[in-house]
Amino acid sequence: MKAEPTSSIVATPDTAATAASSFARVSLLIYAVLIVYASWYPFSGWRDMGLGPFDYLTAHLPYYWTGFDIWTNIAGYAPLGALLVFAMHPRLRPRWAVLPATLAGMLLSAGMEAGQTWLPTRVPSNLDLITNTIGAFTGAVLGALSSRYFLLESRMLAVRRRWFSGEASRGLVVAGLWPLALMYPQNHLFGLGHLVPPLSAIFSDLVDTPLDLATTWINNAQLSAEQYWLADVIVSACGLSGAALLLLLLLRKQAPRRAIVLVYLLACIAIKSLASALFFAPQNAFVWVSPSAVGGILLGAMMVAGLTFAPPTAQRRLAALALILSLLVTNAVPANPYYISTLETWVQGKFLNFDGAAQFLSVLWPFLAIWFLYHPVHRKHR
């Protein structure tokens, strides 16, 4: 008797249309965490001021507000509403997900405002709740209207299936967060994961004495200009090569791999320059450019070009190694005096909330990337 061939399951357009979007759900989780961090930043001075957490709901509307605050709240919660609609697919059709997405955004905002009751530097506001809810509703409506382009019949999905592997959803989220993490000013160009400032602040509060852990680790030794230069080159090269190799892991062989990585790196540099112009001054858009940063970019680019066609296992291990080395040097070397003087010119002003989220993301990203690089999905794919 002749055995029947085993059948394999192939993803068809119909099954793809009804599949849940891992990209949307992971993005929703990360974006919600950023909202929590931005709403309660700087997470210090918690105390009871004799007010109930929801007293702000029945208070008068604030007397002083600006159009910038209104549009910032709406724009901040609009992506949340859209991601909620996308994440509910296929359990709820996009048009039926608008109301639950709006309610979820409103509840999150209500919780964030209630928590601000115990923060002396923050003021809970019913106007913020209203505008945040409007933003979540606006984003949910836009998400429902555009769902066919992002979930059902999207050319973007066709390109994603053609160029990226089927397990690339988590990696695409991590890769997409890298340019956003670079927006916060760093001691080194790609020196993300700088744990020393927050840890130094925590220990300084515990011992009631200003403490810089990086200086303590090297026994108060003063580094020379050449040592600072070498550290900047190492961190910049390792940070760039780690992120670029992570992106290469997601690409199929038939994809224009070098072109995609080049566009990705150029877009990151453009976003970094735009952030510098917004946070400091337009004439300081390229304040991050230095001989050591340029040297790190060139060295990292040569490393990535040579590893473009390396086996995926080698790319994954070298990417993790580069990010770990970047973390070690970033946290072991004291802050460059030039970097400290640059931060003194940074007037945060209305970007205080965004500053908190950007700083949190800049610290979190390397650990998120290393988590992905060691995720079991790579062993299953291999």
Tab-separated table of C-alpha atoms in Angstrom:
chain	number	residue	atom	x	y	z
A	1	MET	CA	0.000	0.000	0.000
A	2	LYS	CA	1.448	3.322	-1.045
A	3	ALA	CA	1.791	5.839	1.747
A	4	GLU	CA	0.153	9.191	1.215
A	5	PRO	CA	2.490	12.167	1.288
A	6	THR	CA	2.341	14.279	4.401
A	7	SER	CA	0.661	17.613	3.878
A	8	SER	CA	2.229	20.864	4.926
A	9	ILE	CA	0.357	23.919	6.071
A	10	VAL	CA	1.028	26.922	3.890
A	11	ALA	CA	-0.040	30.419	4.897
A	12	THR	CA	-2.635	31.658	2.426
A	13	PRO	CA	-3.996	35.205	2.210
A	14	ASP	CA	-7.136	34.072	4.060
A	15	THR	CA	-5.207	32.543	6.951
A	16	ALA	CA	-2.886	35.551	7.067
A	17	ALA	CA	-5.887	37.855	7.245
A	18	THR	CA	-7.257	36.032	10.301
A	19	ALA	CA	-3.911	35.663	12.090
A	20	ALA	CA	-3.102	37.758	15.139
A	21	SER	CA	-0.430	40.402	14.751
A	22	SER	CA	2.474	39.715	17.100
A	23	PHE	CA	4.065	42.968	15.941
A	24	ALA	CA	1.002	44.977	17.056
A	25	ARG	CA	0.739	43.215	20.414
A	26	VAL	CA	4.414	43.553	21.320
A	27	SER	CA	4.366	47.193	20.178
A	28	LEU	CA	1.263	47.820	22.293
A	29	LEU	CA	2.944	46.411	25.397
A	30	ILE	CA	6.087	48.502	24.933
A	31	TYR	CA	4.123	51.671	24.133
A	32	ALA	CA	1.958	51.216	27.241
A	33	VAL	CA	5.086	50.850	29.382
A	34	LEU	CA	6.482	54.077	27.870
A	35	ILE	CA	3.231	55.899	28.676
A	36	VAL	CA	3.432	54.735	32.295
A	37	TYR	CA	7.042	55.869	32.568
A	38	ALA	CA	6.380	59.231	30.925
A	39	SER	CA	3.311	59.856	33.104
A	40	TRP	CA	5.067	59.199	36.416
A	41	TYR	CA	8.554	60.467	35.575
A	42	PRO	CA	10.769	61.210	37.529
A	43	PHE	CA	9.439	58.565	39.993
A	44	SER	CA	10.703	60.416	43.065
A	45	GLY	CA	9.228	62.210	46.063
A	46	TRP	CA	6.167	59.984	46.473
A	47	ARG	CA	4.095	61.195	49.422
A	48	ASP	CA	0.558	61.566	50.670
A	49	MET	CA	-0.679	65.126	50.191
A	50	GLY	CA	-4.114	64.552	51.734
A	51	LEU	CA	-5.952	64.147	48.422
A	52	GLY	CA	-7.921	61.216	47.106
A	53	PRO	CA	-6.552	59.590	43.937
A	54	PHE	CA	-9.693	60.440	41.954
A	55	ASP	CA	-10.514	63.857	43.410
A	56	TYR	CA	-9.281	65.417	40.176
A	57	LEU	CA	-12.323	64.010	38.345
A	58	THR	CA	-14.716	66.422	40.097
A	59	ALA	CA	-12.317	69.366	40.232
A	60	HIS	CA	-12.634	72.438	38.027
A	61	LEU	CA	-10.884	72.415	34.692
A	62	PRO	CA	-7.370	73.881	34.904
A	63	TYR	CA	-7.185	77.627	34.508
A	64	TYR	CA	-3.827	77.529	32.766
A	65	TRP	CA	-3.254	75.328	29.747
A	66	THR	CA	-1.720	75.688	26.314
A	67	GLY	CA	-2.509	74.335	22.886
A	68	PHE	CA	0.802	72.499	22.959
A	69	ASP	CA	-0.358	70.507	26.011
A	70	ILE	CA	-3.657	69.624	24.338
A	71	TRP	CA	-2.123	68.410	21.099
A	72	THR	CA	0.655	66.574	22.923
A	73	ASN	CA	-1.868	64.581	24.948
A	74	ILE	CA	-3.917	63.748	21.868
A	75	ALA	CA	-0.853	62.787	19.834
A	76	GLY	CA	0.562	60.725	22.702
A	77	TYR	CA	-2.510	58.505	23.062
A	78	ALA	CA	-3.454	58.243	19.367
A	79	PRO	CA	-0.869	55.486	18.643
A	80	LEU	CA	-2.137	53.630	21.705
A	81	GLY	CA	-5.688	53.596	20.301
A	82	ALA	CA	-4.512	52.370	16.896
A	83	LEU	CA	-2.317	49.643	18.412
A	84	LEU	CA	-5.207	48.479	20.595
A	85	VAL	CA	-7.397	48.050	17.503
A	86	PHE	CA	-4.660	46.155	15.681
A	87	ALA	CA	-3.916	43.989	18.743
A	88	MET	CA	-7.569	42.934	19.101
A	89	HIS	CA	-7.569	41.503	15.581
A	90	PRO	CA	-8.919	38.902	14.787
A	91	ARG	CA	-10.962	38.504	17.992
A	92	LEU	CA	-12.763	41.756	17.230
A	93	ARG	CA	-13.361	43.321	13.865
A	94	PRO	CA	-11.649	46.711	13.616
A	95	ARG	CA	-14.887	48.735	13.675
A	96	TRP	CA	-16.102	46.864	16.769
A	97	ALA	CA	-12.751	47.367	18.486
A	98	VAL	CA	-12.981	51.179	18.463
A	99	LEU	CA	-15.107	51.407	21.630
A	100	PRO	CA	-13.071	48.886	23.703
A	101	ALA	CA	-9.842	50.557	22.566
A	102	THR	CA	-11.143	53.980	23.623
A	103	LEU	CA	-12.263	52.647	27.013
A	104	ALA	CA	-8.897	50.969	27.562
A	105	GLY	CA	-7.075	54.212	26.731
A	106	MET	CA	-9.369	56.162	29.069
A	107	LEU	CA	-8.787	53.698	31.943
A	108	LEU	CA	-5.033	53.820	31.456
A	109	SER	CA	-5.069	57.607	31.457
A	110	ALA	CA	-7.306	57.696	34.550
A	111	GLY	CA	-4.858	55.433	36.374
A	112	MET	CA	-1.882	57.556	35.348
A	113	GLU	CA	-3.563	60.753	36.530
A	114	ALA	CA	-4.564	59.103	39.811
A	115	GLY	CA	-0.978	58.031	40.434
A	116	GLN	CA	0.209	61.610	39.934
A	117	THR	CA	-1.699	62.537	43.106
A	118	TRP	CA	1.268	61.281	45.153
A	119	LEU	CA	3.940	62.953	42.992
A	120	PRO	CA	4.793	66.514	44.074
A	121	THR	CA	6.220	67.379	40.650
A	122	ARG	CA	3.071	66.290	38.780
A	123	VAL	CA	-0.503	67.576	38.871
A	124	PRO	CA	-3.446	65.258	38.058
A	125	SER	CA	-5.798	66.913	35.594
A	126	ASN	CA	-9.260	66.055	34.303
A	127	LEU	CA	-8.389	68.003	31.164
A	128	ASP	CA	-5.497	65.612	30.533
A	129	LEU	CA	-7.886	62.693	30.962
A	130	ILE	CA	-10.302	64.199	28.442
A	131	THR	CA	-7.633	64.959	25.845
A	132	ASN	CA	-5.959	61.582	26.327
A	133	THR	CA	-9.308	59.864	25.772
A	134	ILE	CA	-9.874	61.949	22.645
A	135	GLY	CA	-6.439	60.862	21.450
A	136	ALA	CA	-7.185	57.180	22.093
A	137	PHE	CA	-10.516	57.492	20.251
A	138	THR	CA	-8.892	59.307	17.329
A	139	GLY	CA	-6.201	56.661	17.051
A	140	ALA	CA	-8.744	53.843	17.311
A	141	VAL	CA	-10.830	55.330	14.488
A	142	LEU	CA	-7.758	55.811	12.317
A	143	GLY	CA	-6.677	52.272	13.126
A	144	ALA	CA	-10.059	50.874	12.108
A	145	LEU	CA	-10.101	52.871	8.870
A	146	SER	CA	-6.570	51.803	7.956
A	147	SER	CA	-6.863	48.188	9.108
A	148	ARG	CA	-7.223	46.879	5.573
A	149	TYR	CA	-3.856	48.413	4.711
A	150	PHE	CA	-2.069	47.108	7.809
A	151	LEU	CA	-3.873	43.847	8.583
A	152	LEU	CA	-5.714	42.528	5.542
A	153	GLU	CA	-4.623	43.657	2.091
A	154	SER	CA	-1.511	45.620	2.858
A	155	ARG	CA	1.340	45.860	0.373
A	156	MET	CA	3.488	46.412	3.425
A	157	LEU	CA	2.553	42.924	4.632
A	158	ALA	CA	3.394	41.510	1.207
A	159	VAL	CA	6.826	43.145	1.358
A	160	ARG	CA	7.269	41.908	4.918
A	161	ARG	CA	6.549	38.297	3.880
A	162	ARG	CA	8.865	38.606	0.878
A	163	TRP	CA	11.813	40.268	2.628
A	164	PHE	CA	11.518	39.279	6.307
A	165	SER	CA	11.355	35.886	7.967
A	166	GLY	CA	8.141	34.608	9.506
A	167	GLU	CA	9.570	34.939	13.039
A	168	ALA	CA	10.651	38.564	12.589
A	169	SER	CA	7.788	40.270	14.461
A	170	ARG	CA	9.597	40.646	17.791
A	171	GLY	CA	12.822	41.651	16.086
A	172	LEU	CA	11.080	44.298	13.993
A	173	VAL	CA	9.740	45.896	17.172
A	174	VAL	CA	13.216	45.927	18.730
A	175	ALA	CA	14.813	47.289	15.547
A	176	GLY	CA	12.125	49.964	15.269
A	177	LEU	CA	12.793	51.155	18.821
A	178	TRP	CA	16.525	51.702	18.255
A	179	PRO	CA	16.227	55.077	16.456
A	180	LEU	CA	13.761	56.251	19.121
A	181	ALA	CA	16.173	55.238	21.892
A	182	LEU	CA	18.946	57.218	20.191
A	183	MET	CA	16.964	60.446	20.545
A	184	TYR	CA	18.009	60.852	24.178
A	185	PRO	CA	21.485	62.470	24.490
A	186	GLN	CA	24.152	59.871	25.224
A	187	ASN	CA	27.681	59.930	26.575
A	188	HIS	CA	28.630	58.026	23.388
A	189	LEU	CA	26.890	58.151	20.026
A	190	PHE	CA	25.355	54.664	20.263
A	191	GLY	CA	26.045	54.172	23.975
A	192	LEU	CA	22.632	52.929	25.071
A	193	GLY	CA	22.016	51.107	28.336
A	194	HIS	CA	23.761	53.675	30.528
A	195	LEU	CA	22.739	52.410	33.978
A	196	VAL	CA	25.249	54.465	35.961
A	197	PRO	CA	23.198	57.716	36.308
A	198	PRO	CA	20.018	56.096	37.681
A	199	LEU	CA	21.966	53.676	39.890
A	200	SER	CA	24.191	56.510	41.142
A	201	ALA	CA	21.083	58.527	42.028
A	202	ILE	CA	19.598	55.591	43.946
A	203	PHE	CA	22.774	54.945	45.962
A	204	SER	CA	23.277	58.677	46.530
A	205	ASP	CA	19.836	58.843	48.137
A	206	LEU	CA	20.611	55.799	50.284
A	207	VAL	CA	23.916	57.151	51.652
A	208	ASP	CA	22.836	60.818	51.470
A	209	THR	CA	26.045	61.697	49.605
A	210	PRO	CA	26.597	62.485	45.918
A	211	LEU	CA	28.053	59.365	44.337
A	212	ASP	CA	29.253	58.555	40.826
A	213	LEU	CA	29.619	54.792	40.458
A	214	ALA	CA	31.742	55.017	37.306
A	215	THR	CA	34.316	57.182	39.056
A	216	THR	CA	34.280	54.866	42.078
A	217	TRP	CA	34.853	51.793	39.910
A	218	ILE	CA	38.079	53.191	38.436
A	219	ASN	CA	39.293	54.530	41.813
A	220	ASN	CA	38.809	58.183	40.849
A	221	ALA	CA	41.332	57.910	38.028
A	222	GLN	CA	41.199	60.654	35.423
A	223	LEU	CA	41.057	59.389	31.863
A	224	SER	CA	43.078	61.052	29.154
A	225	ALA	CA	41.610	62.462	25.969
A	226	GLU	CA	42.963	59.457	24.047
A	227	GLN	CA	41.222	57.036	26.432
A	228	TYR	CA	37.916	58.877	26.062
A	229	TRP	CA	38.414	58.811	22.288
A	230	LEU	CA	39.087	55.048	22.288
A	231	ALA	CA	36.046	54.332	24.476
A	232	ASP	CA	33.829	56.405	22.177
A	233	VAL	CA	35.076	54.549	19.092
A	234	ILE	CA	34.500	51.137	20.707
A	235	VAL	CA	31.003	51.949	21.951
A	236	SER	CA	29.919	53.597	18.694
A	237	ALA	CA	31.241	50.729	16.548
A	238	CYS	CA	29.776	48.007	18.761
A	239	GLY	CA	26.405	49.735	19.117
A	240	LEU	CA	26.078	50.252	15.380
A	241	SER	CA	27.193	46.737	14.434
A	242	GLY	CA	24.953	45.126	17.074
A	243	ALA	CA	21.831	46.898	15.834
A	244	ALA	CA	22.663	46.363	12.153
A	245	LEU	CA	23.380	42.651	12.639
A	246	LEU	CA	20.097	42.284	14.522
A	247	LEU	CA	18.295	43.714	11.510
A	248	LEU	CA	20.206	41.411	9.153
A	249	LEU	CA	18.965	38.419	11.145
A	250	LEU	CA	15.393	39.317	10.222
A	251	LEU	CA	15.968	39.495	6.462
A	252	ARG	CA	15.553	36.715	3.939
A	253	LYS	CA	18.297	35.949	1.432
A	254	GLN	CA	16.314	37.407	-1.482
A	255	ALA	CA	15.903	40.770	0.276
A	256	PRO	CA	18.164	43.708	-0.672
A	257	ARG	CA	19.997	43.285	2.607
A	258	ARG	CA	22.743	45.894	2.302
A	259	ALA	CA	20.375	48.530	0.934
A	260	ILE	CA	17.885	47.980	3.763
A	261	VAL	CA	20.579	48.194	6.440
A	262	LEU	CA	22.041	51.341	4.837
A	263	VAL	CA	18.633	53.064	4.716
A	264	TYR	CA	18.006	51.992	8.315
A	265	LEU	CA	21.276	53.488	9.559
A	266	LEU	CA	20.796	56.718	7.585
A	267	ALA	CA	17.278	57.072	8.998
A	268	CYS	CA	18.621	56.587	12.535
A	269	ILE	CA	21.257	59.280	12.009
A	270	ALA	CA	18.615	61.639	10.589
A	271	ILE	CA	16.361	61.068	13.622
A	272	LYS	CA	19.317	61.614	15.966
A	273	SER	CA	20.105	64.928	14.238
A	274	LEU	CA	16.466	66.057	14.327
A	275	ALA	CA	16.251	65.272	18.042
A	276	SER	CA	19.422	67.275	18.708
A	277	ALA	CA	17.942	70.227	16.827
A	278	LEU	CA	14.695	70.049	18.822
A	279	PHE	CA	16.226	69.482	22.274
A	280	PHE	CA	19.098	71.948	21.996
A	281	ALA	CA	18.925	74.382	19.064
A	282	PRO	CA	18.637	74.084	15.265
A	283	GLN	CA	22.297	74.965	14.819
A	284	ASN	CA	23.212	72.049	17.123
A	285	ALA	CA	21.597	69.360	14.955
A	286	PHE	CA	24.991	67.728	14.431
A	287	VAL	CA	26.395	68.352	17.903
A	288	TRP	CA	26.874	64.570	18.240
A	289	VAL	CA	29.403	64.534	15.368
A	290	SER	CA	32.957	64.113	16.613
A	291	PRO	CA	36.110	62.462	15.240
A	292	SER	CA	35.623	59.475	17.552
A	293	ALA	CA	31.944	59.099	16.595
A	294	VAL	CA	32.814	59.212	12.897
A	295	GLY	CA	35.577	56.671	13.490
A	296	GLY	CA	33.141	54.399	15.293
A	297	ILE	CA	30.624	54.665	12.464
A	298	LEU	CA	33.253	53.782	9.855
A	299	LEU	CA	34.580	50.859	11.902
A	300	GLY	CA	31.089	49.550	12.616
A	301	ALA	CA	30.080	49.895	8.956
A	302	MET	CA	33.103	47.856	7.865
A	303	MET	CA	32.249	45.161	10.399
A	304	VAL	CA	28.648	44.963	9.196
A	305	ALA	CA	29.673	44.915	5.513
A	306	GLY	CA	31.988	41.995	6.153
A	307	LEU	CA	29.335	40.055	8.102
A	308	THR	CA	26.436	40.615	5.704
A	309	PHE	CA	26.688	37.138	4.228
A	310	ALA	CA	27.850	35.372	7.400
A	311	PRO	CA	25.708	32.490	8.756
A	312	PRO	CA	22.758	33.671	10.899
A	313	THR	CA	24.155	31.925	13.975
A	314	ALA	CA	27.415	33.860	13.679
A	315	GLN	CA	25.517	37.137	13.115
A	316	ARG	CA	23.376	36.539	16.192
A	317	ARG	CA	26.309	35.699	18.468
A	318	LEU	CA	28.430	38.601	17.251
A	319	ALA	CA	25.511	41.013	17.609
A	320	ALA	CA	24.990	39.942	21.221
A	321	LEU	CA	28.729	40.137	21.911
A	322	ALA	CA	28.954	43.637	20.422
A	323	LEU	CA	26.010	44.895	22.506
A	324	ILE	CA	27.402	43.350	25.700
A	325	LEU	CA	30.816	44.942	25.068
A	326	SER	CA	29.130	48.281	24.396
A	327	LEU	CA	27.224	47.985	27.689
A	328	LEU	CA	30.369	47.205	29.652
A	329	VAL	CA	32.383	50.121	28.261
A	330	THR	CA	29.460	52.553	28.484
A	331	ASN	CA	28.931	51.858	32.179
A	332	ALA	CA	32.608	51.503	33.145
A	333	VAL	CA	33.908	54.769	31.676
A	334	PRO	CA	33.060	58.067	33.435
A	335	ALA	CA	31.014	60.604	31.547
A	336	ASN	CA	32.990	62.678	29.092
A	337	PRO	CA	33.309	66.296	30.329
A	338	TYR	CA	32.229	67.469	26.868
A	339	TYR	CA	29.033	65.428	27.213
A	340	ILE	CA	28.319	66.918	30.648
A	341	SER	CA	28.777	70.476	29.369
A	342	THR	CA	26.475	69.692	26.451
A	343	LEU	CA	23.694	68.454	28.744
A	344	GLU	CA	23.884	71.690	30.731
A	345	THR	CA	22.611	73.547	27.662
A	346	TRP	CA	19.596	71.227	27.313
A	347	VAL	CA	16.431	73.052	28.360
A	348	GLN	CA	13.795	70.314	28.642
A	349	GLY	CA	10.819	72.606	29.157
A	350	LYS	CA	7.701	71.170	27.560
A	351	PHE	CA	9.510	67.966	26.619
A	352	LEU	CA	9.763	66.800	30.256
A	353	ASN	CA	7.349	63.881	29.778
A	354	PHE	CA	9.005	62.830	26.541
A	355	ASP	CA	12.395	63.151	28.190
A	356	GLY	CA	11.434	60.553	30.784
A	357	ALA	CA	10.167	58.066	28.208
A	358	ALA	CA	13.179	58.609	25.940
A	359	GLN	CA	15.636	58.128	28.803
A	360	PHE	CA	13.881	54.945	29.914
A	361	LEU	CA	13.936	53.590	26.359
A	362	SER	CA	17.625	54.432	25.949
A	363	VAL	CA	18.440	52.404	29.071
A	364	LEU	CA	16.107	49.526	28.194
A	365	TRP	CA	16.944	48.969	24.510
A	366	PRO	CA	20.229	46.979	24.734
A	367	PHE	CA	18.690	44.547	27.226
A	368	LEU	CA	15.632	44.194	25.006
A	369	ALA	CA	17.897	43.485	22.012
A	370	ILE	CA	19.974	40.926	23.916
A	371	TRP	CA	16.758	39.233	25.088
A	372	PHE	CA	15.653	38.913	21.473
A	373	LEU	CA	19.037	37.647	20.290
A	374	TYR	CA	18.904	34.818	22.851
A	375	HIS	CA	15.190	34.098	22.358
A	376	PRO	CA	14.311	30.425	21.684
A	377	VAL	CA	12.721	31.404	18.378
A	378	HIS	CA	16.198	31.396	16.803
A	379	ARG	CA	16.800	27.776	17.789
A	380	LYS	CA	13.397	26.771	16.401
A	381	HIS	CA	14.083	28.620	13.151
A	382	ARG	CA	17.507	26.991	12.808
